[in-house]
PDB file of C-alpha atoms in Angstrom:
ATOM      1  CA  SER A   1       0.001  -0.001   0.003  1.00  0.00           C
ATOM      2  CA  PHE A   2       1.052   3.620  -0.545  1.00  0.00           C
ATOM      3  CA  ALA A   3       0.577   6.497   1.790  1.00  0.00           C
ATOM      4  CA  MET A   4      -0.955   9.011  -0.612  1.00  0.00           C
ATOM      5  CA  ASN A   5      -1.317  12.727  -0.103  1.00  0.00           C
ATOM      6  CA  PRO A   6      -5.002  13.562  -0.745  1.00  0.00           C
ATOM      7  CA  TYR A   7      -4.338  17.134  -1.830  1.00  0.00           C
ATOM      8  CA  TYR A   8      -2.770  16.571  -5.247  1.00  0.00           C
ATOM      9  CA  SER A   9      -3.479  14.397  -8.247  1.00  0.00           C
ATOM     10  CA  VAL A  10      -0.779  12.201  -9.686  1.00  0.00           C
ATOM     11  CA  ARG A  11       0.226  11.361 -13.253  1.00  0.00           C
ATOM     12  CA  THR A  12       0.712   7.694 -13.956  1.00  0.00           C
ATOM     13  CA  SER A  13       2.644   7.886 -17.249  1.00  0.00           C
ATOM     14  CA  PRO A  14       6.014   9.133 -15.889  1.00  0.00           C
ATOM     15  CA  PHE A  15       5.936   6.859 -12.827  1.00  0.00           C
ATOM     16  CA  LEU A  16       9.532   5.772 -12.214  1.00  0.00           C
ATOM     17  CA  ARG A  17      11.235   3.111 -10.091  1.00  0.00           C
ATOM     18  CA  ARG A  18      14.796   4.221  -9.337  1.00  0.00           C
ATOM     19  CA  ARG A  19      17.655   3.414  -6.975  1.00  0.00           C
ATOM     20  CA  ILE A  20      19.260   5.716  -4.406  1.00  0.00           C
ATOM     21  CA  LEU A  21      22.564   5.392  -2.596  1.00  0.00           C
ATOM     22  CA  ALA A  22      21.810   5.396   1.127  1.00  0.00           C
ATOM     23  CA  GLY A  23      25.188   5.179   2.822  1.00  0.00           C
ATOM     24  CA  ASP A  24      26.843   2.104   1.345  1.00  0.00           C
ATOM     25  CA  GLN A  25      23.548   0.470   0.309  1.00  0.00           C
ATOM     26  CA  TRP A  26      21.417   0.842  -2.777  1.00  0.00           C
ATOM     27  CA  GLU A  27      17.677   1.170  -2.226  1.00  0.00           C
ATOM     28  CA  THR A  28      14.725   1.208  -4.620  1.00  0.00           C
ATOM     29  CA  VAL A  29      12.309   4.131  -4.480  1.00  0.00           C
ATOM     30  CA  PHE A  30       9.316   5.251  -6.542  1.00  0.00           C
ATOM     31  CA  LEU A  31       8.977   8.705  -8.089  1.00  0.00           C
ATOM     32  CA  LEU A  32       5.536  10.103  -8.786  1.00  0.00           C
ATOM     33  CA  PRO A  33       4.996  13.583 -10.342  1.00  0.00           C
ATOM     34  CA  GLY A  34       1.951  15.536  -9.235  1.00  0.00           C
ATOM     35  CA  ASP A  35      -0.018  18.552 -10.360  1.00  0.00           C
ATOM     36  CA  ASP A  36       1.500  20.510  -7.437  1.00  0.00           C
ATOM     37  CA  LEU A  37       4.697  21.063  -9.483  1.00  0.00           C
ATOM     38  CA  LYS A  38       6.562  18.523  -7.356  1.00  0.00           C
ATOM     39  CA  VAL A  39       7.930  14.994  -7.825  1.00  0.00           C
ATOM     40  CA  HIS A  40       7.042  12.883  -4.802  1.00  0.00           C
ATOM     41  CA  MET A  41       9.314  10.076  -3.606  1.00  0.00           C
ATOM     42  CA  TYR A  42       8.064   6.900  -1.927  1.00  0.00           C
ATOM     43  CA  ARG A  43      10.513   4.743   0.006  1.00  0.00           C
ATOM     44  CA  GLU A  44      10.074   1.344   1.598  1.00  0.00           C
ATOM     45  CA  SER A  45       9.368   1.573   5.304  1.00  0.00           C
ATOM     46  CA  PHE A  46      10.468  -1.092   7.755  1.00  0.00           C
ATOM     47  CA  SER A  47       9.229   0.635  10.882  1.00  0.00           C
ATOM     48  CA  SER A  48       5.545   1.194  10.141  1.00  0.00           C
ATOM     49  CA  GLU A  49       2.498  -0.719   8.925  1.00  0.00           C
ATOM     50  CA  VAL A  50       2.574   1.123   5.598  1.00  0.00           C
ATOM     51  CA  CYS A  51       4.811  -0.631   3.066  1.00  0.00           C
ATOM     52  CA  TYR A  52       5.915   2.606   1.400  1.00  0.00           C
ATOM     53  CA  GLN A  53       5.785   6.118   2.752  1.00  0.00           C
ATOM     54  CA  GLU A  54       6.556   9.489   1.267  1.00  0.00           C
ATOM     55  CA  GLU A  55       9.877  11.151   2.061  1.00  0.00           C
ATOM     56  CA  PRO A  56      11.259  14.520   0.895  1.00  0.00           C
ATOM     57  CA  SER A  57      12.587  14.071  -2.617  1.00  0.00           C
ATOM     58  CA  GLU A  58      15.008  17.031  -2.398  1.00  0.00           C
ATOM     59  CA  VAL A  59      17.335  14.984  -0.177  1.00  0.00           C
ATOM     60  CA  TRP A  60      17.942  12.340  -2.837  1.00  0.00           C
ATOM     61  CA  PHE A  61      16.875  14.091  -6.070  1.00  0.00           C
ATOM     62  CA  PRO A  62      17.968  17.755  -5.941  1.00  0.00           C
ATOM     63  CA  GLU A  63      17.513  18.058  -9.690  1.00  0.00           C
ATOM     64  CA  LEU A  64      13.724  17.669  -9.297  1.00  0.00           C
ATOM     65  CA  GLN A  65      13.232  20.873  -7.322  1.00  0.00           C
ATOM     66  CA  ASP A  66      11.953  24.358  -8.339  1.00  0.00           C
ATOM     67  CA  LEU A  67      10.065  23.206 -11.432  1.00  0.00           C
ATOM     68  CA  PRO A  68       8.043  25.785 -13.400  1.00  0.00           C
ATOM     69  CA  SER A  69       5.438  23.278 -14.571  1.00  0.00           C
ATOM     70  CA  SER A  70       4.047  19.790 -13.915  1.00  0.00           C
ATOM     71  CA  VAL A  71       6.383  16.962 -14.971  1.00  0.00           C
ATOM     72  CA  THR A  72       4.963  14.808 -17.726  1.00  0.00           C
ATOM     73  CA  TYR A  73       7.913  12.455 -18.284  1.00  0.00           C
ATOM     74  CA  MET A  74      11.279  11.557 -16.711  1.00  0.00           C
ATOM     75  CA  ASP A  75      14.279   9.425 -17.527  1.00  0.00           C
ATOM     76  CA  MET A  76      17.433   8.725 -15.519  1.00  0.00           C
ATOM     77  CA  ARG A  77      20.686   6.856 -16.081  1.00  0.00           C
ATOM     78  CA  LEU A  78      23.176   5.696 -13.487  1.00  0.00           C
ATOM     79  CA  ILE A  79      26.881   5.684 -14.437  1.00  0.00           C
ATOM     80  CA  GLY A  80      29.033   4.738 -11.474  1.00  0.00           C
ATOM     81  CA  HIS A  81      28.246   7.176  -8.671  1.00  0.00           C
ATOM     82  CA  GLN A  82      26.684   9.765 -10.976  1.00  0.00           C
ATOM     83  CA  ARG A  83      23.142  10.151 -12.260  1.00  0.00           C
ATOM     84  CA  LEU A  84      22.090  11.747 -15.519  1.00  0.00           C
ATOM     85  CA  SER A  85      18.491  12.964 -15.300  1.00  0.00           C
ATOM     86  CA  ALA A  86      16.066  14.411 -17.843  1.00  0.00           C
ATOM     87  CA  LEU A  87      12.528  15.675 -17.279  1.00  0.00           C
ATOM     88  CA  GLY A  88       9.963  17.198 -19.565  1.00  0.00           C
ATOM     89  CA  CYS A  89       7.065  19.351 -18.394  1.00  0.00           C
ATOM     90  CA  GLN A  90       3.565  20.197 -19.486  1.00  0.00           C
ATOM     91  CA  SER A  91       4.622  23.725 -20.522  1.00  0.00           C
ATOM     92  CA  GLY A  92       7.365  22.428 -22.834  1.00  0.00           C
ATOM     93  CA  TYR A  93      10.120  23.102 -20.300  1.00  0.00           C
ATOM     94  CA  LEU A  94      13.004  20.622 -20.603  1.00  0.00           C
ATOM     95  CA  LYS A  95      15.745  20.060 -18.044  1.00  0.00           C
ATOM     96  CA  CYS A  96      18.828  17.806 -17.856  1.00  0.00           C
ATOM     97  CA  ALA A  97      21.100  17.491 -14.846  1.00  0.00           C
ATOM     98  CA  LEU A  98      24.181  15.608 -13.731  1.00  0.00           C
ATOM     99  CA  VAL A  99      24.090  14.651 -10.061  1.00  0.00           C
ATOM    100  CA  ASP A 100      26.865  13.360  -7.787  1.00  0.00           C
ATOM    101  CA  LEU A 101      25.283  10.567  -5.730  1.00  0.00           C
ATOM    102  CA  THR A 102      27.886  10.602  -2.944  1.00  0.00           C
ATOM    103  CA  SER A 103      27.163  14.217  -2.031  1.00  0.00           C
ATOM    104  CA  SER A 104      23.633  14.356  -3.474  1.00  0.00           C
ATOM    105  CA  SER A 105      24.437  17.581  -5.270  1.00  0.00           C
ATOM    106  CA  VAL A 106      23.898  18.869  -8.807  1.00  0.00           C
ATOM    107  CA  VAL A 107      27.195  19.059 -10.668  1.00  0.00           C
ATOM    108  CA  LYS A 108      25.777  20.804 -13.722  1.00  0.00           C
ATOM    109  CA  TYR A 109      22.410  21.264 -15.390  1.00  0.00           C
ATOM    110  CA  TRP A 110      20.851  22.552 -18.625  1.00  0.00           C
ATOM    111  CA  SER A 111      17.355  23.803 -19.315  1.00  0.00           C
ATOM    112  CA  SER A 112      15.444  24.797 -22.418  1.00  0.00           C
ATOM    113  CA  LYS A 113      12.076  26.142 -23.530  1.00  0.00           C
ATOM    114  CA  LEU A 114      12.542  25.465 -27.240  1.00  0.00           C
ATOM    115  CA  ILE A 115       9.495  23.200 -27.381  1.00  0.00           C
ATOM    116  CA  ASP A 116       5.915  24.455 -27.449  1.00  0.00           C
ATOM    117  CA  GLY A 117       3.258  22.345 -25.774  1.00  0.00           C
ATOM    118  CA  PRO A 118       3.527  19.349 -23.478  1.00  0.00           C
ATOM    119  CA  ILE A 119       6.544  17.016 -23.688  1.00  0.00           C
ATOM    120  CA  THR A 120       5.279  13.456 -24.012  1.00  0.00           C
ATOM    121  CA  SER A 121       8.555  11.523 -23.712  1.00  0.00           C
ATOM    122  CA  VAL A 122      12.238  11.934 -22.849  1.00  0.00           C
ATOM    123  CA  LYS A 123      14.715   9.080 -23.242  1.00  0.00           C
ATOM    124  CA  PHE A 124      18.512   8.884 -23.025  1.00  0.00           C
ATOM    125  CA  PHE A 125      20.204   6.611 -25.561  1.00  0.00           C
ATOM    126  CA  THR A 126      23.502   5.829 -27.241  1.00  0.00           C
ATOM    127  CA  PHE A 127      24.109   5.121 -30.898  1.00  0.00           C
ATOM    128  CA  VAL A 128      25.798   1.783 -30.194  1.00  0.00           C
ATOM    129  CA  SER A 129      23.298  -0.822 -29.024  1.00  0.00           C
ATOM    130  CA  LYS A 130      23.716  -2.603 -25.719  1.00  0.00           C
ATOM    131  CA  ASP A 131      24.269  -6.024 -27.354  1.00  0.00           C
ATOM    132  CA  ALA A 132      26.886  -4.717 -29.794  1.00  0.00           C
ATOM    133  CA  ARG A 133      29.150  -3.411 -27.010  1.00  0.00           C
ATOM    134  CA  PHE A 134      30.433  -6.925 -26.319  1.00  0.00           C
ATOM    135  CA  LYS A 135      30.750  -8.205 -29.861  1.00  0.00           C
ATOM    136  CA  GLY A 136      32.663  -7.452 -33.021  1.00  0.00           C
ATOM    137  CA  GLU A 137      34.027  -4.008 -33.711  1.00  0.00           C
ATOM    138  CA  HIS A 138      32.323  -2.466 -30.662  1.00  0.00           C
ATOM    139  CA  SER A 139      33.757  -4.962 -28.143  1.00  0.00           C
ATOM    140  CA  ASN A 140      36.058  -2.398 -26.524  1.00  0.00           C
ATOM    141  CA  ILE A 141      33.325   0.247 -26.067  1.00  0.00           C
ATOM    142  CA  THR A 142      32.027   0.865 -22.561  1.00  0.00           C
ATOM    143  CA  GLU A 143      29.114   3.078 -21.648  1.00  0.00           C
ATOM    144  CA  SER A 144      30.181   6.551 -20.531  1.00  0.00           C
ATOM    145  CA  LEU A 145      28.458   9.875 -19.903  1.00  0.00           C
ATOM    146  CA  SER A 146      30.091  11.496 -22.927  1.00  0.00           C
ATOM    147  CA  GLU A 147      28.063   9.472 -25.468  1.00  0.00           C
ATOM    148  CA  PHE A 148      24.509  10.039 -24.257  1.00  0.00           C
ATOM    149  CA  HIS A 149      21.928  11.706 -26.501  1.00  0.00           C
ATOM    150  CA  LEU A 150      18.353  12.673 -25.579  1.00  0.00           C
ATOM    151  CA  LEU A 151      15.224  11.771 -27.550  1.00  0.00           C
ATOM    152  CA  VAL A 152      12.327  14.118 -26.863  1.00  0.00           C
ATOM    153  CA  GLY A 153       8.726  13.637 -28.003  1.00  0.00           C
ATOM    154  CA  SER A 154       6.283  16.532 -28.205  1.00  0.00           C
ATOM    155  CA  ALA A 155       2.503  16.749 -28.341  1.00  0.00           C
ATOM    156  CA  VAL A 156       2.629  19.670 -30.782  1.00  0.00           C
ATOM    157  CA  GLU A 157       5.983  19.873 -32.582  1.00  0.00           C
ATOM    158  CA  LEU A 158       8.404  17.473 -34.270  1.00  0.00           C
ATOM    159  CA  ALA A 159      10.240  14.969 -32.113  1.00  0.00           C
ATOM    160  CA  ALA A 160      13.883  15.908 -31.711  1.00  0.00           C
ATOM    161  CA  VAL A 161      17.231  14.477 -30.599  1.00  0.00           C
ATOM    162  CA  PHE A 162      19.610  16.576 -28.532  1.00  0.00           C
ATOM    163  CA  LEU A 163      23.073  15.265 -29.431  1.00  0.00           C
ATOM    164  CA  ASN A 164      25.953  14.841 -26.946  1.00  0.00           C
ATOM    165  CA  VAL A 165      24.113  16.188 -23.935  1.00  0.00           C
ATOM    166  CA  MET A 166      27.201  16.182 -21.684  1.00  0.00           C
ATOM    167  CA  GLU A 167      29.273  18.225 -24.166  1.00  0.00           C
ATOM    168  CA  GLN A 168      26.666  20.384 -25.879  1.00  0.00           C
ATOM    169  CA  GLY A 169      23.834  20.485 -23.340  1.00  0.00           C
ATOM    170  CA  LEU A 170      20.521  21.268 -24.996  1.00  0.00           C
ATOM    171  CA  SER A 171      21.956  23.495 -27.695  1.00  0.00           C
ATOM    172  CA  ASN A 172      22.124  21.005 -30.561  1.00  0.00           C
ATOM    173  CA  PRO A 173      18.651  19.619 -31.412  1.00  0.00           C
ATOM    174  CA  GLN A 174      18.134  17.513 -34.528  1.00  0.00           C
ATOM    175  CA  ALA A 175      14.511  17.255 -35.672  1.00  0.00           C
ATOM    176  CA  LEU A 176      13.132  13.896 -36.790  1.00  0.00           C
ATOM    177  CA  PRO A 177      11.620  14.582 -40.236  1.00  0.00           C
ATOM    178  CA  SER A 178       7.876  14.041 -40.698  1.00  0.00           C
ATOM    179  CA  SER A 179       7.426  13.087 -37.046  1.00  0.00           C
ATOM    180  CA  HIS A 180       4.731  15.829 -36.740  1.00  0.00           C
ATOM    181  CA  MET A 181       2.695  14.541 -39.739  1.00  0.00           C
ATOM    182  CA  HIS A 182       0.754  11.960 -37.704  1.00  0.00           C
ATOM    183  CA  ASP A 183      -0.577  14.008 -34.799  1.00  0.00           C
ATOM    184  CA  SER A 184       1.112  13.956 -31.376  1.00  0.00           C
ATOM    185  CA  VAL A 185       4.057  11.689 -30.590  1.00  0.00           C
ATOM    186  CA  LEU A 186       2.789   9.843 -27.523  1.00  0.00           C
ATOM    187  CA  CYS A 187       5.555   7.286 -26.859  1.00  0.00           C
ATOM    188  CA  THR A 188       9.113   6.409 -27.869  1.00  0.00           C
ATOM    189  CA  GLU A 189      11.468   3.445 -27.743  1.00  0.00           C
ATOM    190  CA  VAL A 190      15.165   3.039 -28.591  1.00  0.00           C
ATOM    191  CA  ALA A 191      16.378  -0.355 -29.791  1.00  0.00           C
ATOM    192  CA  ASP A 192      18.450  -2.075 -32.448  1.00  0.00           C
ATOM    193  CA  VAL A 193      15.477  -3.362 -34.445  1.00  0.00           C
ATOM    194  CA  ASN A 194      17.437  -4.192 -37.625  1.00  0.00           C
ATOM    195  CA  TRP A 195      20.435  -5.886 -35.897  1.00  0.00           C
ATOM    196  CA  ASP A 196      23.081  -3.599 -37.390  1.00  0.00           C
ATOM    197  CA  GLY A 197      24.700  -2.852 -34.039  1.00  0.00           C
ATOM    198  CA  GLU A 198      23.265   0.674 -33.783  1.00  0.00           C
ATOM    199  CA  ASN A 199      20.056   1.802 -32.124  1.00  0.00           C
ATOM    200  CA  GLU A 200      17.040   2.983 -34.060  1.00  0.00           C
ATOM    201  CA  LEU A 201      14.449   5.455 -32.746  1.00  0.00           C
ATOM    202  CA  VAL A 202      10.864   4.196 -32.677  1.00  0.00           C
ATOM    203  CA  LEU A 203       7.957   6.622 -32.256  1.00  0.00           C
ATOM    204  CA  GLY A 204       4.295   5.860 -31.579  1.00  0.00           C
ATOM    205  CA  THR A 205       1.754   8.547 -32.484  1.00  0.00           C
ATOM    206  CA  TYR A 206      -1.833   9.529 -31.784  1.00  0.00           C
ATOM    207  CA  GLY A 207      -2.268   9.351 -35.584  1.00  0.00           C
ATOM    208  CA  LYS A 208      -2.028   5.524 -35.325  1.00  0.00           C
ATOM    209  CA  GLU A 209       1.458   5.198 -36.807  1.00  0.00           C
ATOM    210  CA  ILE A 210       4.743   3.640 -35.741  1.00  0.00           C
ATOM    211  CA  LEU A 211       7.730   5.490 -37.188  1.00  0.00           C
ATOM    212  CA  VAL A 212      11.273   4.062 -37.167  1.00  0.00           C
ATOM    213  CA  TYR A 213      14.259   6.352 -37.682  1.00  0.00           C
ATOM    214  CA  GLN A 214      17.821   5.284 -38.450  1.00  0.00           C
ATOM    215  CA  VAL A 215      21.029   7.257 -37.795  1.00  0.00           C
ATOM    216  CA  LYS A 216      22.768   8.422 -40.967  1.00  0.00           C
ATOM    217  CA  ARG A 217      26.310   9.785 -41.012  1.00  0.00           C
ATOM    218  CA  LYS A 218      27.261  12.212 -43.751  1.00  0.00           C
ATOM    219  CA  ASP A 219      30.686  12.746 -45.309  1.00  0.00           C
ATOM    220  CA  ASN A 220      31.453  15.654 -42.977  1.00  0.00           C
ATOM    221  CA  ASP A 221      30.654  13.515 -39.935  1.00  0.00           C
ATOM    222  CA  ALA A 222      27.322  15.285 -39.499  1.00  0.00           C
ATOM    223  CA  ILE A 223      24.502  13.280 -37.937  1.00  0.00           C
ATOM    224  CA  ALA A 224      21.069  13.006 -39.563  1.00  0.00           C
ATOM    225  CA  PHE A 225      18.026  10.827 -38.984  1.00  0.00           C
ATOM    226  CA  GLU A 226      16.063   9.130 -41.770  1.00  0.00           C
ATOM    227  CA  LEU A 227      12.596   7.601 -41.636  1.00  0.00           C
ATOM    228  CA  VAL A 228      13.181   4.019 -42.787  1.00  0.00           C
ATOM    229  CA  TRP A 229       9.999   2.127 -41.750  1.00  0.00           C
ATOM    230  CA  GLN A 230       6.401   2.935 -40.988  1.00  0.00           C
ATOM    231  CA  ARG A 231       3.371   0.879 -39.895  1.00  0.00           C
ATOM    232  CA  SER A 232      -0.293   1.901 -39.525  1.00  0.00           C
ATOM    233  CA  PHE A 233      -2.665   0.749 -36.830  1.00  0.00           C
ATOM    234  CA  ALA A 234      -6.369   1.113 -36.156  1.00  0.00           C
ATOM    235  CA  HIS A 235      -6.017   3.062 -32.892  1.00  0.00           C
ATOM    236  CA  PRO A 236      -3.658   5.658 -31.352  1.00  0.00           C
ATOM    237  CA  LEU A 237      -0.491   4.202 -29.779  1.00  0.00           C
ATOM    238  CA  HIS A 238       0.237   4.919 -26.146  1.00  0.00           C
ATOM    239  CA  CYS A 239       3.223   2.725 -25.235  1.00  0.00           C
ATOM    240  CA  LEU A 240       6.127   0.941 -27.008  1.00  0.00           C
ATOM    241  CA  TRP A 241       8.480  -1.715 -25.620  1.00  0.00           C
ATOM    242  CA  TYR A 242      11.146  -3.814 -27.372  1.00  0.00           C
ATOM    243  CA  GLY A 243      12.096  -7.021 -25.534  1.00  0.00           C
ATOM    244  CA  ASP A 244      12.019 -10.792 -25.590  1.00  0.00           C
ATOM    245  CA  LEU A 245       8.371 -11.285 -24.673  1.00  0.00           C
ATOM    246  CA  THR A 246       8.199 -14.927 -25.846  1.00  0.00           C
ATOM    247  CA  ASN A 247      11.575 -15.982 -24.353  1.00  0.00           C
ATOM    248  CA  ASP A 248      12.750 -17.469 -27.652  1.00  0.00           C
ATOM    249  CA  GLY A 249      15.957 -15.397 -27.968  1.00  0.00           C
ATOM    250  CA  LEU A 250      14.420 -12.871 -30.369  1.00  0.00           C
ATOM    251  CA  CYS A 251      12.994  -9.568 -29.240  1.00  0.00           C
ATOM    252  CA  GLU A 252       9.509  -8.387 -30.191  1.00  0.00           C
ATOM    253  CA  LEU A 253       8.158  -4.882 -30.561  1.00  0.00           C
ATOM    254  CA  VAL A 254       5.130  -4.537 -28.284  1.00  0.00           C
ATOM    255  CA  ALA A 255       2.741  -1.660 -29.020  1.00  0.00           C
ATOM    256  CA  VAL A 256      -0.115  -0.762 -26.676  1.00  0.00           C
ATOM    257  CA  SER A 257      -2.997   1.091 -28.298  1.00  0.00           C
ATOM    258  CA  MET A 258      -6.510   2.105 -27.344  1.00  0.00           C
ATOM    259  CA  GLY A 259      -7.665  -1.099 -29.061  1.00  0.00           C
ATOM    260  CA  GLY A 260      -5.377  -3.575 -27.306  1.00  0.00           C
ATOM    261  CA  VAL A 261      -1.851  -4.947 -27.307  1.00  0.00           C
ATOM    262  CA  HIS A 262      -0.053  -5.620 -30.623  1.00  0.00           C
ATOM    263  CA  ILE A 263       3.071  -7.782 -30.892  1.00  0.00           C
ATOM    264  CA  LEU A 264       5.334  -7.364 -33.943  1.00  0.00           C
ATOM    265  CA  GLN A 265       7.773 -10.221 -34.523  1.00  0.00           C
ATOM    266  CA  HIS A 266      10.845 -10.416 -36.715  1.00  0.00           C
ATOM    267  CA  ASN A 267      10.840 -12.551 -39.874  1.00  0.00           C
ATOM    268  CA  LEU A 268      12.051 -15.952 -38.645  1.00  0.00           C
ATOM    269  CA  GLN A 269      13.759 -16.825 -41.957  1.00  0.00           C
ATOM    270  CA  GLN A 270      15.773 -13.636 -41.835  1.00  0.00           C
ATOM    271  CA  ALA A 271      16.545 -14.245 -38.163  1.00  0.00           C
ATOM    272  CA  SER A 272      17.820 -17.794 -38.808  1.00  0.00           C
ATOM    273  CA  ALA A 273      19.982 -16.595 -41.722  1.00  0.00           C
ATOM    274  CA  TRP A 274      21.415 -13.841 -39.529  1.00  0.00           C
ATOM    275  CA  CYS A 275      22.164 -16.322 -36.753  1.00  0.00           C
ATOM    276  CA  VAL A 276      23.978 -18.732 -39.124  1.00  0.00           C
ATOM    277  CA  ARG A 277      26.010 -15.833 -40.522  1.00  0.00           C
ATOM    278  CA  ARG A 278      27.002 -14.700 -37.014  1.00  0.00           C
ATOM    279  CA  LEU A 279      28.043 -18.206 -35.977  1.00  0.00           C
ATOM    280  CA  SER A 280      30.139 -18.699 -39.095  1.00  0.00           C
ATOM    281  CA  THR A 281      32.099 -15.483 -38.531  1.00  0.00           C
ATOM    282  CA  PRO A 282      35.064 -15.939 -36.148  1.00  0.00           C
ATOM    283  CA  PRO A 283      35.128 -13.263 -33.409  1.00  0.00           C
ATOM    284  CA  ALA A 284      38.020 -10.901 -32.945  1.00  0.00           C
ATOM    285  CA  VAL A 285      40.390 -12.403 -30.357  1.00  0.00           C
ATOM    286  CA  THR A 286      42.758 -10.237 -28.365  1.00  0.00           C
ATOM    287  CA  ILE A 287      45.809 -11.940 -26.833  1.00  0.00           C
ATOM    288  CA  PRO A 288      46.676 -10.192 -23.526  1.00  0.00           C
ATOM    289  CA  ASP A 289      50.095  -8.603 -23.247  1.00  0.00           C
ATOM    290  CA  GLY A 290      52.603 -10.969 -21.712  1.00  0.00           C
ATOM    291  CA  ALA A 291      50.612 -14.074 -22.660  1.00  0.00           C
ATOM    292  CA  ALA A 292      52.245 -16.875 -24.584  1.00  0.00           C
ATOM    293  CA  LYS A 293      51.578 -16.316 -28.299  1.00  0.00           C
ATOM    294  CA  ASP A 294      52.578 -19.724 -29.625  1.00  0.00           C
ATOM    295  CA  GLU A 295      50.272 -21.467 -32.073  1.00  0.00           C
ATOM    296  CA  SER A 296      48.700 -23.867 -29.533  1.00  0.00           C
ATOM    297  CA  SER A 297      47.723 -21.087 -27.057  1.00  0.00           C
ATOM    298  CA  ILE A 298      46.191 -18.998 -29.841  1.00  0.00           C
ATOM    299  CA  HIS A 299      44.081 -21.987 -30.975  1.00  0.00           C
ATOM    300  CA  GLU A 300      42.922 -22.559 -27.403  1.00  0.00           C
ATOM    301  CA  THR A 301      41.918 -18.930 -27.020  1.00  0.00           C
ATOM    302  CA  LEU A 302      40.098 -18.929 -30.346  1.00  0.00           C
ATOM    303  CA  HIS A 303      38.233 -22.119 -29.489  1.00  0.00           C
ATOM    304  CA  ALA A 304      37.126 -20.710 -26.139  1.00  0.00           C
ATOM    305  CA  GLU A 305      35.894 -17.459 -27.762  1.00  0.00           C
ATOM    306  CA  LEU A 306      34.000 -19.365 -30.456  1.00  0.00           C
ATOM    307  CA  SER A 307      32.293 -21.580 -27.906  1.00  0.00           C
ATOM    308  CA  LYS A 308      31.330 -18.600 -25.749  1.00  0.00           C
ATOM    309  CA  ASN A 309      30.039 -16.705 -28.800  1.00  0.00           C
ATOM    310  CA  LYS A 310      27.897 -19.619 -29.903  1.00  0.00           C
ATOM    311  CA  LEU A 311      26.255 -19.876 -26.505  1.00  0.00           C
ATOM    312  CA  ASN A 312      25.630 -16.141 -26.359  1.00  0.00           C
ATOM    313  CA  ASP A 313      24.129 -15.998 -29.865  1.00  0.00           C
ATOM    314  CA  LEU A 314      21.954 -19.066 -29.375  1.00  0.00           C
TER     315      LEU A 314
END
């Protein structure tokens, strides 16, 4: 049960479950924005009959204070003992902040009012997909704060991507072409839906469309986004999720609309051909410095990497 304050209404869409660093222990808390221009924090209680009770959010989330409008969506990423937070408001106000968890203080923050109308979604992402970080040419890449970008959906304007938030703040937006042609963007998802090792941006709209955008790099290293796939539905789309719903090793795209839940699956023939191609390609093997580099040791290392790669891919 939750101890609810009866004097404000809550918004269910940006409800977040996040972790805080209490001393040397990590704890899970719930964040719930309200129409009172505050974000309320609920923490598990071990000393009362109520399972969760409200505690002041400013102690653990200083970036959520002094907001000019009601929060409509939030996203947060933990990197070590730092937290990168983004929140969008009903007025179009957008804020990003970097927080030091050990001191619970804001290291730096950026804010913008470039967007008119309510912000419907904010989501941090990287170009390199999570699965590709440990395979092939991206095997040496580790997630860091310097590579995060921010996808922002709007109820009125085009969806946009703010590139390199840590380096450029909110000063470098890139609009997603034609994203405003199908009414409001209600939901977003970021996933490698075509298995090329880089994330695509997936938008769900009130105009009953799913739009998929792919990152395109130009000759001058400029970044652009291209609409590469589109699918129509019978009802407006309110939520998107990409994950292995059937537990068969392949992810599905789940779309929740006013008419029900829709599950989009990959073509199984293409998936099997991709799997065979991956298994037939030897992985890159790195011999540690100082290790014996005779022929037998190299073969043993290669065999171990091949076996591990097969298990991971299957």
